[in-house]
Coordinates of C-alpha atoms in Angstrom, one line a residue:
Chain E
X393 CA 82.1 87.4 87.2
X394 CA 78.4 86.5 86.8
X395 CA 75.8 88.5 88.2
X396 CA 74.3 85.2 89.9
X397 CA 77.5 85.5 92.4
X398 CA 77.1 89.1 93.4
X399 CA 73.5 88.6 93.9
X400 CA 74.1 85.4 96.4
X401 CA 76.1 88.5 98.3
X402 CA 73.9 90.2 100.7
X403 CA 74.6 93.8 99.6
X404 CA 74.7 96.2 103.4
X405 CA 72.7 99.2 102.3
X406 CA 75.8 101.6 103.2
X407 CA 77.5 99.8 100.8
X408 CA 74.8 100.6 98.2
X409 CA 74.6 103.9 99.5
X410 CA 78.2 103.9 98.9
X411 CA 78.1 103.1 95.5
X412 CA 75.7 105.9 94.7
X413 CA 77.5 108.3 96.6
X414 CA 80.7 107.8 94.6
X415 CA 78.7 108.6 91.8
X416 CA 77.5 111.3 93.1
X417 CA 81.6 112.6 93.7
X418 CA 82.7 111.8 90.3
X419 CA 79.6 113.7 88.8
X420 CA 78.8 116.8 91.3
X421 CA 81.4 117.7 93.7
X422 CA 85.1 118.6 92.6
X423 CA 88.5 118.0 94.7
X424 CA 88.5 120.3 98.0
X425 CA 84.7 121.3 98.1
X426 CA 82.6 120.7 101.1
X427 CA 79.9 118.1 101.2
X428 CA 76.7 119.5 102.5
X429 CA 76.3 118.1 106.1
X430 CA 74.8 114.7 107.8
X431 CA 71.6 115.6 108.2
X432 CA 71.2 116.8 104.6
X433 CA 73.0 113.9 103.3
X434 CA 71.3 111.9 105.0
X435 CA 67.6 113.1 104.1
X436 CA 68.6 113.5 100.2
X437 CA 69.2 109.7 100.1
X438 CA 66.8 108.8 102.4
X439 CA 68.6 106.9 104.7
X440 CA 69.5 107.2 108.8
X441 CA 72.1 108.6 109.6
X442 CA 74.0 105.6 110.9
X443 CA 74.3 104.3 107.0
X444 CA 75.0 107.4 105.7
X445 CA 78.2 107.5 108.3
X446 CA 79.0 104.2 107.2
X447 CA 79.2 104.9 103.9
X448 CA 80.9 108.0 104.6
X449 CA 83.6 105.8 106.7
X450 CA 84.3 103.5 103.4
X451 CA 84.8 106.2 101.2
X452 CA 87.5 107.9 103.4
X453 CA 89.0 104.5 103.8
X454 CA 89.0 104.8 99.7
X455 CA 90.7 107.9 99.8
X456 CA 88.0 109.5 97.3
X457 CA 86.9 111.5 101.7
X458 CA 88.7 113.4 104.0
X459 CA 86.8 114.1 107.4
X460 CA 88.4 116.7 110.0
X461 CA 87.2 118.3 112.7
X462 CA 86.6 122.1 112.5
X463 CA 86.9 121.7 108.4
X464 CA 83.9 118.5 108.1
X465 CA 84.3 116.3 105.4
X466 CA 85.8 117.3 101.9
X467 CA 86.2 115.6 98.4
X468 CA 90.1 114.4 98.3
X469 CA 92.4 114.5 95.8
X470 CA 93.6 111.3 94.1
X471 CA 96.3 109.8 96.5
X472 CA 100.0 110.6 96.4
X473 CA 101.9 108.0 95.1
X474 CA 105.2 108.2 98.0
X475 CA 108.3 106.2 97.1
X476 CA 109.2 103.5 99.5
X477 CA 112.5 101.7 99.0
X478 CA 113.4 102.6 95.8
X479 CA 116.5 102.7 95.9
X480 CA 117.7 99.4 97.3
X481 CA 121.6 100.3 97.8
X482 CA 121.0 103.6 99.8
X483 CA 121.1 104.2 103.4
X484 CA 119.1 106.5 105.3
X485 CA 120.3 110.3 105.2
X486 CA 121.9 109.7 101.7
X487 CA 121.8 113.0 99.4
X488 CA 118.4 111.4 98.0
X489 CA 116.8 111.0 100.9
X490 CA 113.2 112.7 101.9
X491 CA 113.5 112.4 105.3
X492 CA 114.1 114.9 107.6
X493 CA 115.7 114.2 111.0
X494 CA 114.5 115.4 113.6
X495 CA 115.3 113.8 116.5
X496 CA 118.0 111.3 117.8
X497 CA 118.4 109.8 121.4
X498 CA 119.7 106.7 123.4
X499 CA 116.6 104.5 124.8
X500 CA 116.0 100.2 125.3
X501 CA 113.9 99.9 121.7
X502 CA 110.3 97.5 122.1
X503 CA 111.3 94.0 122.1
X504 CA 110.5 93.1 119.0
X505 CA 112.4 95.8 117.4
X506 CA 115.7 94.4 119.9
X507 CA 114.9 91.1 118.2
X508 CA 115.5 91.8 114.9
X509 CA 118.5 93.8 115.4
X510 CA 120.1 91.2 118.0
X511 CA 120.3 93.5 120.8
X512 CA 120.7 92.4 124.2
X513 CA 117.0 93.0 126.0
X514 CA 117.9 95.9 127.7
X515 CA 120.3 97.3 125.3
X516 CA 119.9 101.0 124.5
X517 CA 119.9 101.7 120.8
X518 CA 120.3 105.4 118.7
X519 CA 116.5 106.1 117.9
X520 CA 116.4 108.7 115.5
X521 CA 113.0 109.9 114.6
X522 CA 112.8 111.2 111.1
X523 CA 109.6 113.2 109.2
X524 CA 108.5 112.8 105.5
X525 CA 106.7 115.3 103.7
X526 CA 105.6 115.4 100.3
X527 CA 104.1 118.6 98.4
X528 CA 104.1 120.8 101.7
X529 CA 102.1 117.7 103.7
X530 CA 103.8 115.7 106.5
X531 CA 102.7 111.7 104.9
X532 CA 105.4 109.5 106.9
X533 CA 107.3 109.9 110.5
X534 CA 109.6 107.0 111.1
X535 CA 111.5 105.6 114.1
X536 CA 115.1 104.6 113.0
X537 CA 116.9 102.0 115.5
X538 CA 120.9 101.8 114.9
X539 CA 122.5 99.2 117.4
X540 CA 125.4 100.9 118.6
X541 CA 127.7 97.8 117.0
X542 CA 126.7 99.4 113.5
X543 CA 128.2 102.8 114.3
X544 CA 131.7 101.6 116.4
X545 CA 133.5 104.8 115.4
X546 CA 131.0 107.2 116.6
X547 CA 132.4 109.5 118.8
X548 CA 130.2 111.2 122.1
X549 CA 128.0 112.9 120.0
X550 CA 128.1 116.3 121.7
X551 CA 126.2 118.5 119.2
X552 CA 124.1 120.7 120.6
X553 CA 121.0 120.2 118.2
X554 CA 118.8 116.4 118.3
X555 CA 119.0 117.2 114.4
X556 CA 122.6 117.6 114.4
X557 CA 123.1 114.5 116.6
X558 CA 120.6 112.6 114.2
X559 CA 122.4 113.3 111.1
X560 CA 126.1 112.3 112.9
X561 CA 124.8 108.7 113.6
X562 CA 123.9 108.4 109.7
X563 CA 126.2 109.6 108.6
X564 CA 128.8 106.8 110.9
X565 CA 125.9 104.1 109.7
X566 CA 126.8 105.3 106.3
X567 CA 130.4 103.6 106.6
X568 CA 129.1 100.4 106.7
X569 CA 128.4 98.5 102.8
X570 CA 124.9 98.3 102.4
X571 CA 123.6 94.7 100.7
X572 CA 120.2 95.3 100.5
X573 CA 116.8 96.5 102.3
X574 CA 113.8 94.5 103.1
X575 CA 110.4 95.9 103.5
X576 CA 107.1 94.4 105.1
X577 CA 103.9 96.4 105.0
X578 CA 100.4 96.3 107.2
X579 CA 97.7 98.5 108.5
X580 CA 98.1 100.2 112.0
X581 CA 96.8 102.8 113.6
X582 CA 98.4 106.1 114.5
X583 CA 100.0 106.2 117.8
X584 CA 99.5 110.0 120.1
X585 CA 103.1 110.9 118.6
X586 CA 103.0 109.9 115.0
X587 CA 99.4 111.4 115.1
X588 CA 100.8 114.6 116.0
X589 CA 103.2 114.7 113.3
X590 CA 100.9 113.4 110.5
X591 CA 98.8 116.1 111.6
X592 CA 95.8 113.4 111.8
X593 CA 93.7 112.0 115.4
X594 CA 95.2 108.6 117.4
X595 CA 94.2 105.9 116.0
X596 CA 94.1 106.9 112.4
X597 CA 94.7 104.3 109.6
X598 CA 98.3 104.3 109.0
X599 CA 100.4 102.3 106.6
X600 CA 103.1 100.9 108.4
X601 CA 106.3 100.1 106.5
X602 CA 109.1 98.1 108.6
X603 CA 112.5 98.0 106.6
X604 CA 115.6 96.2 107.6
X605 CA 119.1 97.6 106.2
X606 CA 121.3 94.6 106.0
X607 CA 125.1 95.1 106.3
X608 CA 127.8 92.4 106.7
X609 CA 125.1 89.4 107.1
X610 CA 122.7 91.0 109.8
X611 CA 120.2 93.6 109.7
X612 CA 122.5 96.7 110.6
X613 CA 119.0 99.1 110.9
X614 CA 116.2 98.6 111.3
X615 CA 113.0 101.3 110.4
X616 CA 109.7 101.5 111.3
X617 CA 107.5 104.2 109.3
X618 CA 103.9 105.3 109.6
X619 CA 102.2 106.5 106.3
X620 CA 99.2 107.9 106.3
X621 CA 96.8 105.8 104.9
X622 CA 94.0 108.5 103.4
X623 CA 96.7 110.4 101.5
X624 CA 99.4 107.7 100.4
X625 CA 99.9 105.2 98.1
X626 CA 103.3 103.3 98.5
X627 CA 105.3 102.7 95.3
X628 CA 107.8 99.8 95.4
X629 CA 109.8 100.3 92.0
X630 CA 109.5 103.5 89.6
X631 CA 106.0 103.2 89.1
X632 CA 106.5 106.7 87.6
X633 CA 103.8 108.0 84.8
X634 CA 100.8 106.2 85.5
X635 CA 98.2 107.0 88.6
X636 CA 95.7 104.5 89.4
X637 CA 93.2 106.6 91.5
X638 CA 91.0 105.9 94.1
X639 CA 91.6 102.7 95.8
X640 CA 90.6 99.1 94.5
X641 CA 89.0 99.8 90.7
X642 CA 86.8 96.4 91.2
X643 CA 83.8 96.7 89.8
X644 CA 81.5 93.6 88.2
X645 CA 82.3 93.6 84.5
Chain J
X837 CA 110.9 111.7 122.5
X838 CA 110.9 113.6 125.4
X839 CA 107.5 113.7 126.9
X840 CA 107.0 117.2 127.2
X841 CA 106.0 117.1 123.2
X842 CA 103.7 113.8 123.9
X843 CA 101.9 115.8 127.1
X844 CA 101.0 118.3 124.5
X845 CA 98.7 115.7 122.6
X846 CA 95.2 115.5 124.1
X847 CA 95.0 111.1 124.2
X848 CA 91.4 110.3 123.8
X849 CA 89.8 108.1 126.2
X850 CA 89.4 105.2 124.0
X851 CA 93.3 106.0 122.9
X852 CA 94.5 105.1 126.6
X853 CA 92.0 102.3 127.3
X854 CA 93.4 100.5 123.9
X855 CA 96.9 100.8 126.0
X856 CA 95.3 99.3 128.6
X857 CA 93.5 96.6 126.5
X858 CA 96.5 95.7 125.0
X859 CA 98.7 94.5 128.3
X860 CA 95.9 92.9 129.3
X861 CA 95.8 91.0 125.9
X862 CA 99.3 90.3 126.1
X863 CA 99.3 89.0 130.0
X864 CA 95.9 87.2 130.2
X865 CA 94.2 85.9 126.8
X866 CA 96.0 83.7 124.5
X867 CA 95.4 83.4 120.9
X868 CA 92.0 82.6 119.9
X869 CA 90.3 83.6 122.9
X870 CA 87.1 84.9 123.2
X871 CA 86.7 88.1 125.1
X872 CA 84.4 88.8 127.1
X873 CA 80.9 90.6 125.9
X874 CA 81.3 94.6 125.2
X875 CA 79.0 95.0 128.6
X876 CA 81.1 92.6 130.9
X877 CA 84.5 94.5 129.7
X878 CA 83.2 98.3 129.8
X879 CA 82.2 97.2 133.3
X880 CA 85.4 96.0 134.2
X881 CA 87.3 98.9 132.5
X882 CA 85.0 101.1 133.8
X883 CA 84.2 102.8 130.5
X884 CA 81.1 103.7 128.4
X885 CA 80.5 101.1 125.8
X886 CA 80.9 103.7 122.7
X887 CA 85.0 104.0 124.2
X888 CA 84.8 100.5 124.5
X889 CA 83.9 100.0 120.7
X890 CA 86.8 102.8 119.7
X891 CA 89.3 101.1 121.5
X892 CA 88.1 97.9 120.2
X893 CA 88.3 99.2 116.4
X894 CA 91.5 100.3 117.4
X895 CA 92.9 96.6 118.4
X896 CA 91.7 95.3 115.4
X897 CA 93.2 97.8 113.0
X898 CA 96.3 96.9 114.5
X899 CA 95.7 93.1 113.8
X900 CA 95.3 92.4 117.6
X901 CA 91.6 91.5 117.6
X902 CA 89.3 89.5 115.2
X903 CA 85.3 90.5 115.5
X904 CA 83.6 88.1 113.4
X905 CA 79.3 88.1 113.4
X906 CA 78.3 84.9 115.4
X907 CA 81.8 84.2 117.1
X908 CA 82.1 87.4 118.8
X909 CA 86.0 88.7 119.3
X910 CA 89.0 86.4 119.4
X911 CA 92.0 87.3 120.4
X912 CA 94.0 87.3 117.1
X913 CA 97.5 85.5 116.0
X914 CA 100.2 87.2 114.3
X915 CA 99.6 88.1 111.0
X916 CA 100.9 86.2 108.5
X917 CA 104.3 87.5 106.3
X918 CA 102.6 87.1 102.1
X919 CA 105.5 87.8 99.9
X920 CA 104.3 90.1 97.5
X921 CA 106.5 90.6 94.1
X922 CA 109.6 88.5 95.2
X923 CA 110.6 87.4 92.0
X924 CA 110.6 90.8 89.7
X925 CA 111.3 88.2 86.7
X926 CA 108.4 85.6 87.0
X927 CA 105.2 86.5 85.2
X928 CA 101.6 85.2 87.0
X929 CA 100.8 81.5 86.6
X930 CA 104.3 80.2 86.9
X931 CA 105.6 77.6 88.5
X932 CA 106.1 79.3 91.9
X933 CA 103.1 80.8 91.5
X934 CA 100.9 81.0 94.9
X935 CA 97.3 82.1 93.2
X936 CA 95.1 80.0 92.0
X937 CA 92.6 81.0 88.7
X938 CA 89.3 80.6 89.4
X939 CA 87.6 82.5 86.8
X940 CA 88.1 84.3 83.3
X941 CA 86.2 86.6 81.2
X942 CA 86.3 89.2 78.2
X943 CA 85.1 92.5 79.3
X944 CA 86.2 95.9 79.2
X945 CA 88.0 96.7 82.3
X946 CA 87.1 100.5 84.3
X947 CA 88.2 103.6 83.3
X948 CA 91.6 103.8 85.1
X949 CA 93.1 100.4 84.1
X950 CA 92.5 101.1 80.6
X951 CA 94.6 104.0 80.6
X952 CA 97.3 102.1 82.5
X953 CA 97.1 99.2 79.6
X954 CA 96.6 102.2 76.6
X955 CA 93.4 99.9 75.2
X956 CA 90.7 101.7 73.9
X957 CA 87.6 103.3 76.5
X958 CA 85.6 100.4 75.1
X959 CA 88.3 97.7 74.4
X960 CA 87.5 94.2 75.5
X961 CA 90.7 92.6 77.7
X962 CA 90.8 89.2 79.2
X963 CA 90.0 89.4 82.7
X964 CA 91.1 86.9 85.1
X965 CA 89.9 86.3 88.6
X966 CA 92.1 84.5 90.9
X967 CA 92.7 84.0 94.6
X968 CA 95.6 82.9 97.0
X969 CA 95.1 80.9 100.1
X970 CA 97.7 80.4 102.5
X971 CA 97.5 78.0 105.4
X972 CA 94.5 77.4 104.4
X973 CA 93.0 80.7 104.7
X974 CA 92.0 82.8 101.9
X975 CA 94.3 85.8 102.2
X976 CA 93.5 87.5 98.6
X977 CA 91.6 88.1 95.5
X978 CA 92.6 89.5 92.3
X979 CA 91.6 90.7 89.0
X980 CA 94.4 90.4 86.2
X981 CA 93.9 92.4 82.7
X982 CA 95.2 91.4 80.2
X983 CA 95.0 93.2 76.5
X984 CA 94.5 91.2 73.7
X985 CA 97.6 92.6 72.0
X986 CA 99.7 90.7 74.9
X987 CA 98.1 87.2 74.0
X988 CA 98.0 87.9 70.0
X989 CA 98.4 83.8 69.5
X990 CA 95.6 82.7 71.8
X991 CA 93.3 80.9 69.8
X992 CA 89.8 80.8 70.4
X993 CA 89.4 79.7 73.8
X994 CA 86.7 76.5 73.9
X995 CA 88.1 75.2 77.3
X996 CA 85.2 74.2 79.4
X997 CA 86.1 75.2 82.5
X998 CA 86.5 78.6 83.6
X999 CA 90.0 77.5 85.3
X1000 CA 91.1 76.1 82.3
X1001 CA 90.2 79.4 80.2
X1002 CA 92.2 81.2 82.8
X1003 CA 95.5 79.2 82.1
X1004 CA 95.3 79.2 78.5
X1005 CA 95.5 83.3 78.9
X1006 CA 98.3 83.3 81.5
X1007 CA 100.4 80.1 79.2
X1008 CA 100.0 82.6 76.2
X1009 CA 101.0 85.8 78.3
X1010 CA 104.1 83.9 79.8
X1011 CA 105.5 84.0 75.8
X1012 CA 106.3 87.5 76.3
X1013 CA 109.8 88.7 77.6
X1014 CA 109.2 89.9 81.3
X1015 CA 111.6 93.1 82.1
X1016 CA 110.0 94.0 85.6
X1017 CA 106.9 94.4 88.2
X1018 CA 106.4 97.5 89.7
X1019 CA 104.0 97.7 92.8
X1020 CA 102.1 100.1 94.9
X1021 CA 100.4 99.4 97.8
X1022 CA 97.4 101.6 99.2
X1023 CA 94.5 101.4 101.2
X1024 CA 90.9 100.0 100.5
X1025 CA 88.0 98.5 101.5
X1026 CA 86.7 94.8 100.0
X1027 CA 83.9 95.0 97.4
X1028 CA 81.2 92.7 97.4
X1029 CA 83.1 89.9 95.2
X1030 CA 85.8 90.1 97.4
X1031 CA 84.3 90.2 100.5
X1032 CA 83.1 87.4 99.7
X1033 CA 86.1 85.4 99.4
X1034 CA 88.2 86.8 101.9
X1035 CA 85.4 85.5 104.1
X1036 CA 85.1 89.2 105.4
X1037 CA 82.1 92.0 105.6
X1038 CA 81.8 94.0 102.5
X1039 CA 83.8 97.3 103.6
X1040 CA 86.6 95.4 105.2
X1041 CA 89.7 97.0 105.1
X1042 CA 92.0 95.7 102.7
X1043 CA 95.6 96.3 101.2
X1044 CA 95.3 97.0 97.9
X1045 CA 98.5 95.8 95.5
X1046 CA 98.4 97.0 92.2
X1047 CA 101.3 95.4 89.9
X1048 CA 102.0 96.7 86.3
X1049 CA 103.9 93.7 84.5
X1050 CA 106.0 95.6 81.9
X1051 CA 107.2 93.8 78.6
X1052 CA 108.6 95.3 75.3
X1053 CA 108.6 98.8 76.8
X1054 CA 105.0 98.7 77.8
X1055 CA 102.5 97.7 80.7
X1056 CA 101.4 93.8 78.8
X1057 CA 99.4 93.2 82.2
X1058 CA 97.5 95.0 85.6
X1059 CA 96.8 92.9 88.5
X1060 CA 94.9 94.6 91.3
X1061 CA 95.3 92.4 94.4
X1062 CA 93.5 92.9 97.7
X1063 CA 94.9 91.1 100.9
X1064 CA 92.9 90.9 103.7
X1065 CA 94.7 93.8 106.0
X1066 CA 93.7 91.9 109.2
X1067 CA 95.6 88.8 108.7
X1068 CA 98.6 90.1 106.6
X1069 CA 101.4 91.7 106.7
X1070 CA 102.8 91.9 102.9
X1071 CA 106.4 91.3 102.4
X1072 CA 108.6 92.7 99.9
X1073 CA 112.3 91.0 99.2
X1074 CA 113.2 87.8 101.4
X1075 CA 112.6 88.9 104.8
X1076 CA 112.2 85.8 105.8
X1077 CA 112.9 84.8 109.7
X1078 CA 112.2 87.8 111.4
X1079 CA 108.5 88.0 112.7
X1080 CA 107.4 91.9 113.3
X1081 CA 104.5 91.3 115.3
X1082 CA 101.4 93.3 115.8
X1083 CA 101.6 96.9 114.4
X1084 CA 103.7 99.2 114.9
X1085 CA 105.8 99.0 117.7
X1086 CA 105.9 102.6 118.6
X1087 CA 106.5 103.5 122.0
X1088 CA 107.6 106.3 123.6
X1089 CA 111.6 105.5 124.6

């Protein structure tokens, strides 16, 4: 943790500008306000404008920004911590669930997704597309794929609502004995649909948390669910109490 | 699904070309290829080179593409599963351990990981740096805190090496009865120290893991953890076999 270390690091000057712009957040500007725009930025720390938006990118990578279009950009507040399988014995759509379905059809899944479940290549699978929202935001949507082997008793689902049709495959799936769930997570980027949903552009940042339900030796489910990465930080386990804000909390000490 | 709801999304230009990038990825390059130069490919695309650069972003978000200074931009492998919290009963610098110390110090650690460990605003705790490599890439750095009152029989440490100071902390720490880990996982970007040894840019998008080890009712350690977001995908439970390649296989079905 020397300082001889850093200082063999070639420090970008948007990442110093960084650095003193956080300061200026944590010392000037409170959650929700409006930060004066570019230009003025820009000129108070005398730099072009390309650092500044640098800079500006980092920090909304950080969480500590939100930019939108129409609003500009705005201190956040601290990140959400969002439960991700907590609960390793519960299927989706159980009475703790905080997803809300709102969607369900038959459809050939992407090929990776028919690898992991087994399915024949052009096998159509239930899809049921679920939403997550957390203190009135939408922070997760999620593509559920069910094999039709993991709901045999189903009947023709003729309910006239995608929500009612949704909630009759989990509640089939629900038969089965869940052993356990298995989560993987990576950065993405928002696709046109989950954009929509998240209320956020194509191409956002997105957490992407891929969860296999395994039932009788064999992943019985499979999920694939975009966070949103500005807002959300996943917990694994009840990391209940404490709140680490504000992304990484490296500094040189 | 239907695609009434997905017509109703404006796609951006650089959104659509990125589709368009990818099956070209997928049926012409193979991994560790270098594409062409951003002038050659908006010519063939027919596309300004600013969409280019979006779409290009994009790829890379998604763990397609590598741009590295020098090399230019390689088509990218799969990212690599990193287990992260397997074994909820194994403390850091066990056995099975895949870090490796490479540093320790005595300093007081920032704001927010004090309050997670309940040591005093100006309370000196033992900070370890250390850093995993898999197949023979570095993958991740981390900064351990440890309070004092977790290692209360560590004797003055006159080790040499910083490697050997660091094991003499985590030996001591391993006395303690280990009930659980509990993780979250959130976006970042890489600091300057880290930067440097994830071989990235400072500002690289990372995944930050924070894990709070908890012993006799209370948080005995904090390990903030970045993984390089490009090459990783971080696992969570044995999900071992199954390969979820490349983002997240959203399409519309």
């Amino acid at each position: 943790m020397g300082t001889t270390q850093l200082e063999s690091v070639p420090e970008p000057k948007y990442w110093h500008l960084k650095t003193v712009l956080t300061e200026a957040l944590d010392s000037e500007f409170s959650v929700g306000e409006i930060l004066p725009n570019e230009r003025d930025l820009a000129a108070r720390f005398g730099v072009a404008r390309a650092t500044l938006r640098q800079a500006l990118e980092q920090l909304e990578l950080e969480g500590r920004l939100h930019r939108r279009r129409g609003v500009g950009t705005t201190v956040a507040p601290p990140r959400m911590g969002v439960a991700v399988g907590t609960d390793q014995h519960a299927w989706p759509g159980g009475p703790e669930d905080a997803w809300r379905p709102v969607d369900c059809a038959l459809a050939v899944p992407p090929a990776a997704v028919a690898e992991a479940l087994r399915t024949g290549r052009d096998e159509s699978v239930h899809i049921v597309r679920r939403s997550r929202v957390s203190r009135g935001q939408p922070v997760a949507a999620e593509l559920l794929y069910i094999p039709a082997s993991s709901v045999p008793d189903l009947s023709a689902i003729d309910a006239p609502s995608a929500t009612a049709r949704a909630r009759a495959v989990l509640r089939e799936l629900q038969r089965l004995e869940l052993e356990r769930q298995e989560n993987t997570v990576e950065l993405g980027s928002a696709g046109a649909e989950d954009a929509r949903e998240l209320d956020r552009l194509p191409g956002a940042p997105v957490l992407v948390v891929t969860t296999r339900f395994i039932a009788e030796g064999r992943t019985a489910a499979l999920s694939v669910a975009t966070y949103r990465a500005d807002t959300c930080r996943l917990t694994f386990g009840d990391f209940g109490g404490v709140e680490i804000h504000h992304g990484p909390q490296r500094r040189a000490s």
